[in-house]
Coordinates of C-alpha atoms and ligand atoms in Angstrom, one line a residue:
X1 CA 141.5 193.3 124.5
X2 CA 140.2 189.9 123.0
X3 CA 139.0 187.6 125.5
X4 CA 139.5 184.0 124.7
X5 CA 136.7 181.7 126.1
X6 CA 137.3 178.1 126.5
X7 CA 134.1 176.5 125.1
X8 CA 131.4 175.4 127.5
X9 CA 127.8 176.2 128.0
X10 CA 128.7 179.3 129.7
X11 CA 130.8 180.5 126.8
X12 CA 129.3 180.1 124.5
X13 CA 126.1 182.0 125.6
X14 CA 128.3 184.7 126.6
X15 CA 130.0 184.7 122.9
X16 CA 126.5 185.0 121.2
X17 CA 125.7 187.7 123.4
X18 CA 128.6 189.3 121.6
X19 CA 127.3 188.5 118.3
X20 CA 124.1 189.9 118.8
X21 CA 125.5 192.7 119.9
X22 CA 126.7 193.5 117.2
X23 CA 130.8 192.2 117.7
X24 CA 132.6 190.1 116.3
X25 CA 134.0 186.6 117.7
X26 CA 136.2 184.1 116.3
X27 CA 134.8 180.2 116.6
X28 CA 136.2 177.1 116.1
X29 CA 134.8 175.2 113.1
X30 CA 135.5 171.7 111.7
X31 CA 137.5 173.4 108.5
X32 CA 139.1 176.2 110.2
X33 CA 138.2 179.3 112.9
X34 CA 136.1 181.6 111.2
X35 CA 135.6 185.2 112.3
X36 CA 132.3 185.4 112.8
X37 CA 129.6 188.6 112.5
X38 CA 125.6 188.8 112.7
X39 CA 125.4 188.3 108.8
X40 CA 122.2 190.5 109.5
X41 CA 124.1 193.9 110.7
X42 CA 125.2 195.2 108.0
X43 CA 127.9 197.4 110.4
X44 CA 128.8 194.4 112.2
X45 CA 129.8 192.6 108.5
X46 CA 131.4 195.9 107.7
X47 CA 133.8 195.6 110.8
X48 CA 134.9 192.1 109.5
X49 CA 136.3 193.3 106.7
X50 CA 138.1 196.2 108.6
X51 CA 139.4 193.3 111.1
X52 CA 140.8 191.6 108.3
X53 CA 142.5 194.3 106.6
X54 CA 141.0 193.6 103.4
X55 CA 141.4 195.3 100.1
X56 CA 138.5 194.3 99.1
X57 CA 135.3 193.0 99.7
X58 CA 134.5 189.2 99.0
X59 CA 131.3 187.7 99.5
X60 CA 131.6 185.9 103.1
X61 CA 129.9 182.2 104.0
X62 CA 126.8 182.5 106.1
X63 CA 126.7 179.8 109.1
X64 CA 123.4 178.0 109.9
X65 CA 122.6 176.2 112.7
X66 CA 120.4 173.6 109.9
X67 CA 119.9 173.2 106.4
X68 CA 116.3 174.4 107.6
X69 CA 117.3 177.3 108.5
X70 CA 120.0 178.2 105.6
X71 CA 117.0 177.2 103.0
X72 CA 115.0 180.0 104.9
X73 CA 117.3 182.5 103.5
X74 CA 118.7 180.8 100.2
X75 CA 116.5 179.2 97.1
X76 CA 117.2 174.9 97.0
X77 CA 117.0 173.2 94.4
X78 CA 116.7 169.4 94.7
X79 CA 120.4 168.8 93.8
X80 CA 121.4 171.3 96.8
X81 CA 118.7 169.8 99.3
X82 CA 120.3 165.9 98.4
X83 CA 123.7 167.5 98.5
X84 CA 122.3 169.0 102.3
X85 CA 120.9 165.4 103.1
X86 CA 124.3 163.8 102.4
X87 CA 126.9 166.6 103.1
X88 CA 125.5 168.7 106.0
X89 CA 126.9 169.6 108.4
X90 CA 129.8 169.6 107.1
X91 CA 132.5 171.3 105.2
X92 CA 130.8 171.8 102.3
X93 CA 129.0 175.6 101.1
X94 CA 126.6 176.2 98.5
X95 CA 125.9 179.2 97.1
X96 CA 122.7 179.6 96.0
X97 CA 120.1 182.7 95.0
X98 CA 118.8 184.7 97.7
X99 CA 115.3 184.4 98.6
X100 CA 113.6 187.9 98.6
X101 CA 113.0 187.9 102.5
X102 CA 116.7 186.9 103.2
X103 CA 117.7 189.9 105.3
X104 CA 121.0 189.0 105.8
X105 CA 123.3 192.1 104.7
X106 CA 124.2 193.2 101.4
X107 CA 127.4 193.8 101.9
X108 CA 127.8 190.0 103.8
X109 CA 127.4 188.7 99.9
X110 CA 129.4 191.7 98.4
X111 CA 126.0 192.8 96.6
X112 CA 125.5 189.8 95.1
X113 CA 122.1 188.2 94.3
X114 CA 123.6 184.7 95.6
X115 CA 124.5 183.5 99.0
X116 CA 127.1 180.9 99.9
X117 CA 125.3 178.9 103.4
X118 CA 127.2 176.4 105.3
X119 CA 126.6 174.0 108.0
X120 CA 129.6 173.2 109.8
X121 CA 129.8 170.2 111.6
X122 CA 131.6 171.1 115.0
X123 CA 129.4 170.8 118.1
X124 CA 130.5 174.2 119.3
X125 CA 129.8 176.2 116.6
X126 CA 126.0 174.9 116.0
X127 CA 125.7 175.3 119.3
X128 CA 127.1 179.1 118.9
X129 CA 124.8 179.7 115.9
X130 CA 121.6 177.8 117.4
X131 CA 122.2 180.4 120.4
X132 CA 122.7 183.7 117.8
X133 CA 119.5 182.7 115.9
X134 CA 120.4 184.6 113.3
X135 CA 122.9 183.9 110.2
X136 CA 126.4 184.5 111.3
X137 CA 128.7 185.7 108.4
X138 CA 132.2 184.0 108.4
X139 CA 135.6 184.3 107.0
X140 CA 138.2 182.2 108.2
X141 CA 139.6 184.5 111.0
X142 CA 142.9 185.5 109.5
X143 CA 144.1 188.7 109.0
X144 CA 144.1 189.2 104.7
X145 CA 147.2 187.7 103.3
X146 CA 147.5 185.1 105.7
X147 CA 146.7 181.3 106.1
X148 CA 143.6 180.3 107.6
X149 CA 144.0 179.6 111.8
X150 CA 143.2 176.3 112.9
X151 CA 144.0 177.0 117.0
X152 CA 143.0 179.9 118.7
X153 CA 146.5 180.8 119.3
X154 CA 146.7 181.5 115.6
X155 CA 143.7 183.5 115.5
X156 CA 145.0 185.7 118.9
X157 CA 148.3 185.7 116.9
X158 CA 146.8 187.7 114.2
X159 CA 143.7 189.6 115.4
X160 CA 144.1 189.9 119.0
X161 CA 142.7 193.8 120.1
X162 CA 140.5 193.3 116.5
X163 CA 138.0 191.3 117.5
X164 CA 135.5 191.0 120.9
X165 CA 136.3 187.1 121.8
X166 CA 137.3 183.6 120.4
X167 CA 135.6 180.5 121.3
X168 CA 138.4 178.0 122.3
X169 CA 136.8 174.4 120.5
X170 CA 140.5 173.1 120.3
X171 CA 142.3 172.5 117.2
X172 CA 140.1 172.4 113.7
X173 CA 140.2 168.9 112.5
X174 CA 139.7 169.0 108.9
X175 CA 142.3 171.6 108.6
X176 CA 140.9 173.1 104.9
X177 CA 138.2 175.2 104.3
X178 CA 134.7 174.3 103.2
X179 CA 134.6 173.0 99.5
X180 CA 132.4 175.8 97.6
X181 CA 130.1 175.1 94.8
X182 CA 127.6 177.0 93.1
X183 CA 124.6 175.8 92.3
X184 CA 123.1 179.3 91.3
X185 CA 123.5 178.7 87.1
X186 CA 122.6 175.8 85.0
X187 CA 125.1 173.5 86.0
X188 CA 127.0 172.8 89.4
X189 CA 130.2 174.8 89.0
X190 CA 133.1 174.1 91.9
X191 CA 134.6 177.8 93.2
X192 CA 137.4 176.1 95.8
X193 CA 137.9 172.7 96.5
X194 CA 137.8 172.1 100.4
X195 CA 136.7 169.6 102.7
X196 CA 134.5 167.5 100.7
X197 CA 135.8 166.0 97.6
X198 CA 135.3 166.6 94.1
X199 CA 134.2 162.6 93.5
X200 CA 132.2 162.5 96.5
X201 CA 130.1 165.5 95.2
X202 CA 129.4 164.1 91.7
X203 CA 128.8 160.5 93.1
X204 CA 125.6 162.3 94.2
X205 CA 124.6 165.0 91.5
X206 CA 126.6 164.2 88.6
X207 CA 129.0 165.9 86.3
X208 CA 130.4 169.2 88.2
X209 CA 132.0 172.0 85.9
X210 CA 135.4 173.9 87.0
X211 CA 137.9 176.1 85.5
X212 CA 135.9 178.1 82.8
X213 CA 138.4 180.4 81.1
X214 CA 137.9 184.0 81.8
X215 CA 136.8 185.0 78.6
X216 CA 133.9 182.3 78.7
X217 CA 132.5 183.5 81.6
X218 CA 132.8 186.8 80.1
X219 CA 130.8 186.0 77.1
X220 CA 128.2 184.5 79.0
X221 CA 128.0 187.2 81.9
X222 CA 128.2 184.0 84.3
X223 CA 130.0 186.0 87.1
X224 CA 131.2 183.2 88.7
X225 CA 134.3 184.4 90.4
X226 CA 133.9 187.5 92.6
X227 CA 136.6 190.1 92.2
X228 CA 138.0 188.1 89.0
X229 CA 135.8 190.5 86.3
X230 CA 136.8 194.0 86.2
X231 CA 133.0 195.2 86.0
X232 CA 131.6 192.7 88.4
X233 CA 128.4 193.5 90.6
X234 CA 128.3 197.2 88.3
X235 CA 124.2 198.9 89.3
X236 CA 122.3 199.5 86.6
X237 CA 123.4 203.2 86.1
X238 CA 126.8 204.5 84.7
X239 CA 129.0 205.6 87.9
X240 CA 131.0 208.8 88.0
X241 CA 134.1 208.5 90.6
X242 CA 135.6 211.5 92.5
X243 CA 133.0 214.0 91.6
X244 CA 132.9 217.6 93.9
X245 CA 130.0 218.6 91.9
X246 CA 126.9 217.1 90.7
X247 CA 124.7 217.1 87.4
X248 CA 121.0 217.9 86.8
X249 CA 120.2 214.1 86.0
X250 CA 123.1 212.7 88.5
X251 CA 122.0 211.5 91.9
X252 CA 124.9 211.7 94.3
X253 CA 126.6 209.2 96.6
X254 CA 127.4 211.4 99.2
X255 CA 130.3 210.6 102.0
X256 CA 129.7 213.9 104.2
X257 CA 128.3 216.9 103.4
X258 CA 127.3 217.0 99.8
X259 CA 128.1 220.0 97.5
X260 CA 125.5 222.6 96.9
X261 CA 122.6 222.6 94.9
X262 CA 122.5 218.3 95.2
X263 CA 118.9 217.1 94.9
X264 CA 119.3 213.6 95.2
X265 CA 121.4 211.7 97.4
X266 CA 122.2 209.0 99.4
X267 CA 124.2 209.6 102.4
X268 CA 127.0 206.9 103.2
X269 CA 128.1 208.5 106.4
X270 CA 127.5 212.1 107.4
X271 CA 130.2 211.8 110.0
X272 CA 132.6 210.3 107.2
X273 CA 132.8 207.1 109.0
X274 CA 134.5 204.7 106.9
X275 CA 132.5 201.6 108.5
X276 CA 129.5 203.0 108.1
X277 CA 130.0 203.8 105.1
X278 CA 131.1 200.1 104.0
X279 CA 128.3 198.9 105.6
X280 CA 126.0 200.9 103.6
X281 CA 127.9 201.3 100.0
X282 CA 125.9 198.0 98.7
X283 CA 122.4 199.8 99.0
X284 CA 123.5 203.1 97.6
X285 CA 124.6 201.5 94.5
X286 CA 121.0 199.8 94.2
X287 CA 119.5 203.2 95.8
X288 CA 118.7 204.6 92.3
X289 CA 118.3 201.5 90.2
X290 CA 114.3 202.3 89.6
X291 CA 114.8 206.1 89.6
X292 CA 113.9 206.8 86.0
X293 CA 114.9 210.7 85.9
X294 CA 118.4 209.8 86.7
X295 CA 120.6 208.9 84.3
X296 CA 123.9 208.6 86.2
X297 CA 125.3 208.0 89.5
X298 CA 128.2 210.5 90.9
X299 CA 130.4 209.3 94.0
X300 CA 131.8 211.9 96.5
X301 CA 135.4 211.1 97.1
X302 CA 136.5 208.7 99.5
X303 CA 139.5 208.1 101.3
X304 CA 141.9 205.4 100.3
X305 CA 142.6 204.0 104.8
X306 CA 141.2 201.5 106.2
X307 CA 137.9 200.3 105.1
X308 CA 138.3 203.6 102.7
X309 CA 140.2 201.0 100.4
X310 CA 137.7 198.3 99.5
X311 CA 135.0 200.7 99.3
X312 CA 137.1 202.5 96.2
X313 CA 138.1 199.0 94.6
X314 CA 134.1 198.5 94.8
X315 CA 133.5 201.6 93.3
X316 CA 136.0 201.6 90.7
X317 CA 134.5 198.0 89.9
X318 CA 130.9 199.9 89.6
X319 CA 132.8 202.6 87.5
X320 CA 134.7 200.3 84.8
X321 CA 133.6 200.2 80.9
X322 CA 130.6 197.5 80.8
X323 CA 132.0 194.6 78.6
Ligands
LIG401 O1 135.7 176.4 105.8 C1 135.3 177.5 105.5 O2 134.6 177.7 104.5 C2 135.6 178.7 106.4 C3 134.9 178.5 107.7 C4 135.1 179.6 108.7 O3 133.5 178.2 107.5 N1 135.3 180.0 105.8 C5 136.0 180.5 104.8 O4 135.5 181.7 104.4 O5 136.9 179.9 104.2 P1 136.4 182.7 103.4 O6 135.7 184.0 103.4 O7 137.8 182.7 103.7 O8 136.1 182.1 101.9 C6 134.8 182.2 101.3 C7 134.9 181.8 99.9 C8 135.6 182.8 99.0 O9 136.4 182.2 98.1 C9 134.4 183.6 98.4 O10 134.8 184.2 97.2 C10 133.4 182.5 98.2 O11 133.5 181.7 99.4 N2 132.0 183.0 98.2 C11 131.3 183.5 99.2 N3 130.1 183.9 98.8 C12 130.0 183.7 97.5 C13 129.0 184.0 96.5 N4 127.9 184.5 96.7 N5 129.4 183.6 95.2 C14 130.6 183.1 94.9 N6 131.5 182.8 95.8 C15 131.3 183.1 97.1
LIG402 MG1 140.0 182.8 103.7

């Protein structure tokens, strides 16, 4: 069952203890209820996407109590620390590259080498993420296919049984999402509009790209748009799907027992547990990266339910001709 906690002091103590626990709770945000994780348990990310039912997994927003503490984890350039000064908190998320000691969860950025970092400006939820102290990982809490919630009733309506708790704050007020812009390449490129307007954005830094055509972003390997490019986030090794065997030089991505005679091998759930698997599928793909005596990765097979879905649109992602 889903508790839903009216916001107050006690609450929301009571709904971090959930999150550091390890389960998920849905929480008011200026923008819309998000469906919030410990961005740093990587099983606890994993059961966010298995809440949401998606086919997929996108790279989710990590929710900061500060700019402090979101530049802890992210690199800022100047433009992203003025953008901070005037825009934070508030519904505006930048993705930026990861600092080496981020230890936020792999799969929480989809395996990306960026991180989009928010500050939302609702009293409840700093006050939520001040009393997690740690990154909390956040869609909006909609099951997939569905519009973002904006009252706790619309959250119960779609996750209730799915999810530990939501923290009642009332209805959102800005109503949108979070405007995200990346700020990882050469120039300020805007992902979604949201919250905080295109002109208010480029009163403060300047000229902001949008819209490059596919085929641009192709040429230039600027992967911009995650999930758009059929060979997005690939590792450095070819990948072989399906595989009931492996190959002298092939290091196996095992999901349960692996076949005989396998030397090397990463194990993404022995028990053939589809979250733990998720949760770990980001680190086998980079397991072999610096391995120089393999020269290709197999995958064990892996069922198409439940989490078992994104994990093969990942790997068919990793397994797609390199442009
Ligand atoms: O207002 C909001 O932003 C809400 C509240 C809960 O904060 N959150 C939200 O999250 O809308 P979600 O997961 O529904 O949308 C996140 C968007 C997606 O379009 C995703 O592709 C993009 O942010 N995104 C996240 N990380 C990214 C990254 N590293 N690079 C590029 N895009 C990223
Ligand atoms: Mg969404």
């Amino acid at each position: 069952m889903t508790e839903i906690l009216p916001a107050s002091d006690t609450t929301i103590a009571q709904a971090a203890a959930f999150l550091r626990a390890g389960e998920l709770v849905a929480f008011g945000t200026e923008t819309v209820y998000g469906l919030g994780a410990d961005a740093t348990n990587t099983k606890a990310v994993a059961r966010v996407f298995e809440a949401k039912g998606r086919p997929h997994f996108n790279p989710l927003i990590c929710h900061y109590p500060s700019a402090e503490a979101a530049f802890a984890d992210v690199e800022a350039p100047e433009i992203a620390r003025i953008l901070a000064q005037a825009f934070w908190p508030g519904p505006l998320t930048l993705v930026l590259p990861r600092r080496i000691t981020c230890n936020v969860a792999l799969l929480a950025g989809a395996g990306l080498d960026t991180l989009a970092v928010r500050v939302p400006n609702h009293p409840h939820a700093r006050a939520l993420l001040a009393a997690a102290s740690r990154p909390i990982a956040a869609p909006s809490a909609n099951r997939s296919g569905q519009v973002s919630p904006t009252t706790a009733a619309h959250v119960l309506a779609d996750l209730d049984g799915r999810i530990a708790a939501i923290l009642d704050s009332g209805p959102c007020t800005v109503g949108v999402e979070s405007t995200v812009l990346d700020l990882s390449g050469a120039t300020p490129f805007l992902l979604r509009p949201g919250g905080v307007t295109l002109e208010a954005i480029e009163a403060r830094i300047g000229p902001v790209q949008r819209g490059i055509p596919l085929a641009a972003a192709q040429a230039s390997r600027t992967l911009r748009s995650p999930g758009l490019l059929l060979s997005h986030y690939a590792p450095d090794l070819p990948v072989r799907l399906n595989a009931t065997s492996v190959e002298p030089t092939e290091a196996l991505i095992a999901f349960g027992p692996p076949p005989p005679g396998t030397q090397t091998c990463f194990q993404l759930s022995a028990t053939q547990d589809l979250i733990e698997a998720a949760s770990r599928l980001f680190e086998a793909l980079r397991a072999f990266d610096h391995t120089p005596s393999i020269t290709r990765i197999a995958v064990m097979p892996i069922p198409t339910t439940g989490l078992g879905l994104a994990i093969n649109d990942r790997l068919a992602r990793a397994a797609a001709p390199r442009g």
